[in-house]
């Protein structure tokens, strides 16, 4: 039953995000893929299969993973100005790995959250001009969607299957690898150029406020109140935080003075 759930939930989420990006554009796709739609279920599976203490430690480590993801987005945004797309992507992955290793070594959740908030602010500043009607975002070639569905499901299965071997820290970081958002960014870049890709980055930066809220709530509540309360509250906090930030960033119409 658990295997069937794992195989069904993540691909369905991936499909929903891809359809949303196709219907409403890359910004919406980026926003949705920035929410804990893959890593959140992994956290639930870890709690069920490995215990709540394991899930709590993985949630703390996920804060470092999220910070590393956002640092990698910053690297991508800067490197695509001066490098080829292939080189910028490769270097961004290296930046992610190095950042995750450094933040895990420091063992400071407070620092990780501070880095997340700083990166969100910086990315929103860098992409403030990347708002508006995006181009196409059909997700790239026809084969790209099934490849992403399989990749996302595989990530969930591998992370949860080898969680005990990896340990809570590595499991927490690996669960944050954006197997949905990174391909969406790449295909948006290939289809509509750097400007289109930065709309995905901006959406993910907004979604990240929901991710950090999710893991903070899980880390704080799961040992005291149990999985059901912790994950329910964390999901509500993630959606609310992202929604509030979207409202705050919504362009305001300026009325002409008569």
mmCIF file of C-alpha atoms in Angstrom:
data_model
loop_
_atom_site.group_PDB
_atom_site.id
_atom_site.type_symbol
_atom_site.label_atom_id
_atom_site.label_comp_id
_atom_site.label_asym_id
_atom_site.label_seq_id
_atom_site.Cartn_x
_atom_site.Cartn_y
_atom_site.Cartn_z
ATOM 1 C CA UNK A 1 0.000 0.000 0.000
ATOM 2 C CA UNK A 2 2.783 2.450 0.913
ATOM 3 C CA UNK A 3 4.623 1.661 -2.324
ATOM 4 C CA UNK A 4 1.461 2.319 -4.334
ATOM 5 C CA UNK A 5 0.982 5.647 -2.574
ATOM 6 C CA UNK A 6 4.572 6.675 -3.294
ATOM 7 C CA UNK A 7 4.245 5.729 -6.944
ATOM 8 C CA UNK A 8 0.962 7.627 -7.341
ATOM 9 C CA UNK A 9 1.216 10.811 -5.272
ATOM 10 C CA UNK A 10 4.424 12.383 -6.595
ATOM 11 C CA UNK A 11 3.759 11.789 -10.332
ATOM 12 C CA UNK A 12 0.234 13.185 -9.914
ATOM 13 C CA UNK A 13 1.670 16.296 -8.262
ATOM 14 C CA UNK A 14 4.219 16.638 -11.051
ATOM 15 C CA UNK A 15 1.481 16.321 -13.669
ATOM 16 C CA UNK A 16 -0.675 18.915 -11.911
ATOM 17 C CA UNK A 17 2.233 21.382 -11.747
ATOM 18 C CA UNK A 18 3.127 20.853 -15.403
ATOM 19 C CA UNK A 19 -0.486 21.434 -16.435
ATOM 20 C CA UNK A 20 -0.644 24.536 -14.232
ATOM 21 C CA UNK A 21 2.528 25.909 -15.809
ATOM 22 C CA UNK A 22 1.092 25.246 -19.260
ATOM 23 C CA UNK A 23 -2.214 26.897 -18.402
ATOM 24 C CA UNK A 24 -1.096 29.875 -16.295
ATOM 25 C CA UNK A 25 2.585 30.296 -17.110
ATOM 26 C CA UNK A 26 6.012 29.617 -15.693
ATOM 27 C CA UNK A 27 5.612 31.900 -12.671
ATOM 28 C CA UNK A 28 2.654 29.875 -11.378
ATOM 29 C CA UNK A 29 4.510 26.666 -12.212
ATOM 30 C CA UNK A 30 7.529 27.917 -10.315
ATOM 31 C CA UNK A 31 5.416 28.949 -7.335
ATOM 32 C CA UNK A 32 3.695 25.557 -7.110
ATOM 33 C CA UNK A 33 6.888 23.577 -7.674
ATOM 34 C CA UNK A 34 8.564 25.643 -4.959
ATOM 35 C CA UNK A 35 6.093 24.351 -2.362
ATOM 36 C CA UNK A 36 6.963 21.110 -0.523
ATOM 37 C CA UNK A 37 5.058 18.936 -2.973
ATOM 38 C CA UNK A 38 7.834 16.348 -3.275
ATOM 39 C CA UNK A 39 9.845 16.879 -0.102
ATOM 40 C CA UNK A 40 6.698 17.160 2.040
ATOM 41 C CA UNK A 41 5.431 13.663 1.195
ATOM 42 C CA UNK A 42 8.968 12.321 1.695
ATOM 43 C CA UNK A 43 8.911 13.796 5.203
ATOM 44 C CA UNK A 44 5.608 12.022 5.867
ATOM 45 C CA UNK A 45 6.987 8.720 4.570
ATOM 46 C CA UNK A 46 10.075 9.090 6.772
ATOM 47 C CA UNK A 47 7.879 9.610 9.825
ATOM 48 C CA UNK A 48 5.796 6.534 9.011
ATOM 49 C CA UNK A 49 8.690 4.242 8.117
ATOM 50 C CA UNK A 50 11.593 5.522 10.224
ATOM 51 C CA UNK A 51 9.861 7.137 13.186
ATOM 52 C CA UNK A 52 9.076 10.652 14.283
ATOM 53 C CA UNK A 53 12.522 11.367 15.745
ATOM 54 C CA UNK A 54 14.124 10.520 12.393
ATOM 55 C CA UNK A 55 11.609 12.748 10.591
ATOM 56 C CA UNK A 56 12.260 15.604 13.032
ATOM 57 C CA UNK A 57 16.028 15.458 12.442
ATOM 58 C CA UNK A 58 15.466 15.213 8.685
ATOM 59 C CA UNK A 59 13.204 18.276 8.827
ATOM 60 C CA UNK A 60 15.961 20.274 10.529
ATOM 61 C CA UNK A 61 18.453 19.140 7.879
ATOM 62 C CA UNK A 62 15.964 20.082 5.164
ATOM 63 C CA UNK A 63 16.351 23.716 6.210
ATOM 64 C CA UNK A 64 20.004 23.507 5.175
ATOM 65 C CA UNK A 65 18.967 21.783 1.953
ATOM 66 C CA UNK A 66 16.482 24.552 1.156
ATOM 67 C CA UNK A 67 19.120 27.222 1.771
ATOM 68 C CA UNK A 68 21.459 25.376 -0.602
ATOM 69 C CA UNK A 69 18.739 25.174 -3.267
ATOM 70 C CA UNK A 70 18.176 28.931 -3.116
ATOM 71 C CA UNK A 71 21.912 29.631 -3.227
ATOM 72 C CA UNK A 72 22.033 27.466 -6.353
ATOM 73 C CA UNK A 73 19.221 29.534 -7.880
ATOM 74 C CA UNK A 74 21.206 32.687 -7.181
ATOM 75 C CA UNK A 75 24.237 31.129 -8.838
ATOM 76 C CA UNK A 76 22.093 30.209 -11.840
ATOM 77 C CA UNK A 77 20.648 33.725 -12.135
ATOM 78 C CA UNK A 78 24.130 35.275 -12.058
ATOM 79 C CA UNK A 79 25.965 32.673 -14.139
ATOM 80 C CA UNK A 80 23.467 32.674 -17.004
ATOM 81 C CA UNK A 81 24.465 36.280 -17.619
ATOM 82 C CA UNK A 82 28.032 35.302 -18.484
ATOM 83 C CA UNK A 83 28.054 31.523 -19.167
ATOM 84 C CA UNK A 84 26.396 29.101 -21.498
ATOM 85 C CA UNK A 85 23.279 27.456 -20.105
ATOM 86 C CA UNK A 86 24.985 24.054 -19.796
ATOM 87 C CA UNK A 87 27.945 25.465 -17.859
ATOM 88 C CA UNK A 88 25.709 27.613 -15.648
ATOM 89 C CA UNK A 89 23.564 24.571 -14.753
ATOM 90 C CA UNK A 90 26.608 22.409 -13.994
ATOM 91 C CA UNK A 91 28.188 25.069 -11.793
ATOM 92 C CA UNK A 92 24.888 25.696 -10.016
ATOM 93 C CA UNK A 93 24.658 22.004 -9.072
ATOM 94 C CA UNK A 94 28.209 22.177 -7.707
ATOM 95 C CA UNK A 95 27.247 25.288 -5.716
ATOM 96 C CA UNK A 96 24.248 23.412 -4.303
ATOM 97 C CA UNK A 97 26.363 20.467 -3.170
ATOM 98 C CA UNK A 98 29.033 22.685 -1.597
ATOM 99 C CA UNK A 99 26.468 24.882 0.160
ATOM 100 C CA UNK A 100 24.518 21.915 1.517
ATOM 101 C CA UNK A 101 27.724 20.306 2.830
ATOM 102 C CA UNK A 102 28.845 23.541 4.518
ATOM 103 C CA UNK A 103 25.482 24.259 6.127
ATOM 104 C CA UNK A 104 25.130 20.681 7.376
ATOM 105 C CA UNK A 105 28.630 20.834 8.842
ATOM 106 C CA UNK A 106 27.756 24.020 10.749
ATOM 107 C CA UNK A 107 24.712 22.310 12.348
ATOM 108 C CA UNK A 108 22.882 25.623 12.825
ATOM 109 C CA UNK A 109 19.172 25.638 11.916
ATOM 110 C CA UNK A 110 19.010 29.338 12.817
ATOM 111 C CA UNK A 111 21.745 30.117 10.289
ATOM 112 C CA UNK A 112 20.016 27.979 7.657
ATOM 113 C CA UNK A 113 16.727 29.847 8.132
ATOM 114 C CA UNK A 114 18.563 33.183 8.002
ATOM 115 C CA UNK A 115 20.207 32.157 4.723
ATOM 116 C CA UNK A 116 16.843 31.049 3.317
ATOM 117 C CA UNK A 117 15.208 34.382 4.145
ATOM 118 C CA UNK A 118 18.177 36.339 2.792
ATOM 119 C CA UNK A 119 18.183 34.337 -0.446
ATOM 120 C CA UNK A 120 14.438 34.815 -0.897
ATOM 121 C CA UNK A 121 14.867 38.583 -0.552
ATOM 122 C CA UNK A 122 17.839 38.660 -2.944
ATOM 123 C CA UNK A 123 16.137 36.485 -5.570
ATOM 124 C CA UNK A 124 12.955 38.549 -5.433
ATOM 125 C CA UNK A 125 15.053 41.664 -5.902
ATOM 126 C CA UNK A 126 16.948 40.202 -8.852
ATOM 127 C CA UNK A 127 13.767 39.009 -10.551
ATOM 128 C CA UNK A 128 11.536 42.003 -9.832
ATOM 129 C CA UNK A 129 11.385 42.815 -13.544
ATOM 130 C CA UNK A 130 10.461 39.244 -14.445
ATOM 131 C CA UNK A 131 6.762 39.619 -13.786
ATOM 132 C CA UNK A 132 4.075 39.476 -16.411
ATOM 133 C CA UNK A 133 2.852 37.245 -19.156
ATOM 134 C CA UNK A 134 5.430 34.522 -19.727
ATOM 135 C CA UNK A 135 6.032 32.813 -23.005
ATOM 136 C CA UNK A 136 4.579 29.373 -23.645
ATOM 137 C CA UNK A 137 6.080 27.155 -20.923
ATOM 138 C CA UNK A 138 4.799 23.944 -22.446
ATOM 139 C CA UNK A 139 7.484 22.093 -20.523
ATOM 140 C CA UNK A 140 9.847 21.379 -23.386
ATOM 141 C CA UNK A 141 9.731 18.382 -25.737
ATOM 142 C CA UNK A 142 6.967 15.794 -25.408
ATOM 143 C CA UNK A 143 9.294 13.308 -23.706
ATOM 144 C CA UNK A 144 10.137 15.771 -20.918
ATOM 145 C CA UNK A 145 6.936 15.249 -18.899
ATOM 146 C CA UNK A 146 7.181 11.440 -18.612
ATOM 147 C CA UNK A 147 10.889 11.783 -17.827
ATOM 148 C CA UNK A 148 10.120 14.218 -15.007
ATOM 149 C CA UNK A 149 7.314 11.986 -13.688
ATOM 150 C CA UNK A 150 9.654 9.011 -13.531
ATOM 151 C CA UNK A 151 12.483 11.106 -12.040
ATOM 152 C CA UNK A 152 10.300 12.514 -9.278
ATOM 153 C CA UNK A 153 8.879 9.098 -8.352
ATOM 154 C CA UNK A 154 12.371 7.598 -8.413
ATOM 155 C CA UNK A 155 13.681 10.311 -6.078
ATOM 156 C CA UNK A 156 10.932 9.569 -3.573
ATOM 157 C CA UNK A 157 11.513 5.815 -3.718
ATOM 158 C CA UNK A 158 15.296 6.058 -3.428
ATOM 159 C CA UNK A 159 15.260 8.594 -0.590
ATOM 160 C CA UNK A 160 12.749 6.667 1.494
ATOM 161 C CA UNK A 161 14.150 3.219 0.673
ATOM 162 C CA UNK A 162 17.709 4.142 1.655
ATOM 163 C CA UNK A 163 16.790 6.601 4.414
ATOM 164 C CA UNK A 164 18.183 4.455 7.225
ATOM 165 C CA UNK A 165 21.458 4.022 5.345
ATOM 166 C CA UNK A 166 21.687 7.725 4.426
ATOM 167 C CA UNK A 167 20.694 8.929 7.888
ATOM 168 C CA UNK A 168 18.327 11.803 8.707
ATOM 169 C CA UNK A 169 20.711 14.599 7.688
ATOM 170 C CA UNK A 170 21.441 13.393 4.167
ATOM 171 C CA UNK A 171 17.846 12.222 3.712
ATOM 172 C CA UNK A 172 16.609 15.675 4.668
ATOM 173 C CA UNK A 173 18.915 17.424 2.206
ATOM 174 C CA UNK A 174 18.309 14.980 -0.642
ATOM 175 C CA UNK A 175 14.544 15.347 -0.235
ATOM 176 C CA UNK A 176 14.923 19.053 -1.086
ATOM 177 C CA UNK A 177 16.577 18.430 -4.462
ATOM 178 C CA UNK A 178 14.014 20.142 -6.715
ATOM 179 C CA UNK A 179 13.392 17.378 -9.236
ATOM 180 C CA UNK A 180 10.258 19.248 -10.328
ATOM 181 C CA UNK A 181 11.458 22.856 -10.274
ATOM 182 C CA UNK A 182 14.918 22.485 -11.827
ATOM 183 C CA UNK A 183 13.696 20.730 -15.000
ATOM 184 C CA UNK A 184 10.866 23.280 -15.240
ATOM 185 C CA UNK A 185 13.433 26.077 -15.046
ATOM 186 C CA UNK A 186 15.641 24.469 -17.678
ATOM 187 C CA UNK A 187 12.822 23.868 -20.157
ATOM 188 C CA UNK A 188 11.465 27.382 -19.581
ATOM 189 C CA UNK A 189 14.934 28.722 -20.410
ATOM 190 C CA UNK A 190 15.198 26.593 -23.556
ATOM 191 C CA UNK A 191 11.733 27.608 -24.694
ATOM 192 C CA UNK A 192 11.556 31.273 -23.745
ATOM 193 C CA UNK A 193 15.068 32.348 -22.799
ATOM 194 C CA UNK A 194 16.623 33.530 -19.546
ATOM 195 C CA UNK A 195 13.766 35.932 -18.771
ATOM 196 C CA UNK A 196 11.252 33.092 -18.873
ATOM 197 C CA UNK A 197 13.435 30.927 -16.626
ATOM 198 C CA UNK A 198 13.776 33.730 -14.087
ATOM 199 C CA UNK A 199 9.997 33.776 -13.755
ATOM 200 C CA UNK A 200 10.247 30.181 -12.544
ATOM 201 C CA UNK A 201 13.046 31.200 -10.163
ATOM 202 C CA UNK A 202 10.877 34.025 -8.814
ATOM 203 C CA UNK A 203 7.961 31.657 -8.298
ATOM 204 C CA UNK A 204 10.231 29.227 -6.474
ATOM 205 C CA UNK A 205 11.616 31.997 -4.275
ATOM 206 C CA UNK A 206 8.067 32.832 -3.204
ATOM 207 C CA UNK A 207 7.217 29.153 -2.750
ATOM 208 C CA UNK A 208 10.322 28.747 -0.576
ATOM 209 C CA UNK A 209 8.687 30.783 2.187
ATOM 210 C CA UNK A 210 6.114 28.004 2.344
ATOM 211 C CA UNK A 211 8.784 25.304 2.400
ATOM 212 C CA UNK A 212 10.711 26.884 5.266
ATOM 213 C CA UNK A 213 7.432 27.345 7.169
ATOM 214 C CA UNK A 214 6.563 23.687 6.588
ATOM 215 C CA UNK A 215 9.834 22.335 7.969
ATOM 216 C CA UNK A 216 9.982 24.741 10.896
ATOM 217 C CA UNK A 217 6.530 23.614 12.017
ATOM 218 C CA UNK A 218 7.342 19.924 11.525
ATOM 219 C CA UNK A 219 10.606 20.257 13.452
ATOM 220 C CA UNK A 220 8.867 22.035 16.327
ATOM 221 C CA UNK A 221 5.669 19.982 16.644
ATOM 222 C CA UNK A 222 6.211 16.398 15.523
ATOM 223 C CA UNK A 223 7.829 15.093 18.721
ATOM 224 C CA UNK A 224 5.375 16.845 21.015
ATOM 225 C CA UNK A 225 2.082 16.474 19.148
ATOM 226 C CA UNK A 226 2.615 13.623 16.704
ATOM 227 C CA UNK A 227 2.702 13.329 12.934
ATOM 228 C CA UNK A 228 -0.935 14.086 12.155
ATOM 229 C CA UNK A 229 -0.984 17.417 13.985
ATOM 230 C CA UNK A 230 2.526 18.381 12.848
ATOM 231 C CA UNK A 231 2.011 17.717 9.141
ATOM 232 C CA UNK A 232 -1.477 19.214 9.093
ATOM 233 C CA UNK A 233 -0.247 22.392 10.755
ATOM 234 C CA UNK A 234 2.869 22.463 8.570
ATOM 235 C CA UNK A 235 0.844 22.185 5.352
ATOM 236 C CA UNK A 236 -1.489 24.972 6.464
ATOM 237 C CA UNK A 237 1.492 27.141 7.416
ATOM 238 C CA UNK A 238 3.178 26.534 4.040
ATOM 239 C CA UNK A 239 0.118 27.476 2.014
ATOM 240 C CA UNK A 240 -0.654 30.505 4.187
ATOM 241 C CA UNK A 241 2.915 31.837 4.118
ATOM 242 C CA UNK A 242 3.190 31.536 0.326
ATOM 243 C CA UNK A 243 -0.250 33.064 -0.177
ATOM 244 C CA UNK A 244 0.519 36.047 2.066
ATOM 245 C CA UNK A 245 3.821 36.696 0.286
ATOM 246 C CA UNK A 246 2.085 36.533 -3.111
ATOM 247 C CA UNK A 247 -0.435 39.114 -1.903
ATOM 248 C CA UNK A 248 2.314 41.380 -0.572
ATOM 249 C CA UNK A 249 4.190 41.205 -3.879
ATOM 250 C CA UNK A 250 1.108 41.692 -6.037
ATOM 251 C CA UNK A 251 1.568 44.716 -8.331
ATOM 252 C CA UNK A 252 -0.515 47.664 -7.212
ATOM 253 C CA UNK A 253 -2.369 49.753 -9.731
ATOM 254 C CA UNK A 254 -1.573 53.412 -9.452
ATOM 255 C CA UNK A 255 -4.440 55.710 -10.128
ATOM 256 C CA UNK A 256 -3.736 58.876 -12.046
ATOM 257 C CA UNK A 257 -4.218 62.044 -10.010
ATOM 258 C CA UNK A 258 -7.009 64.167 -11.362
#
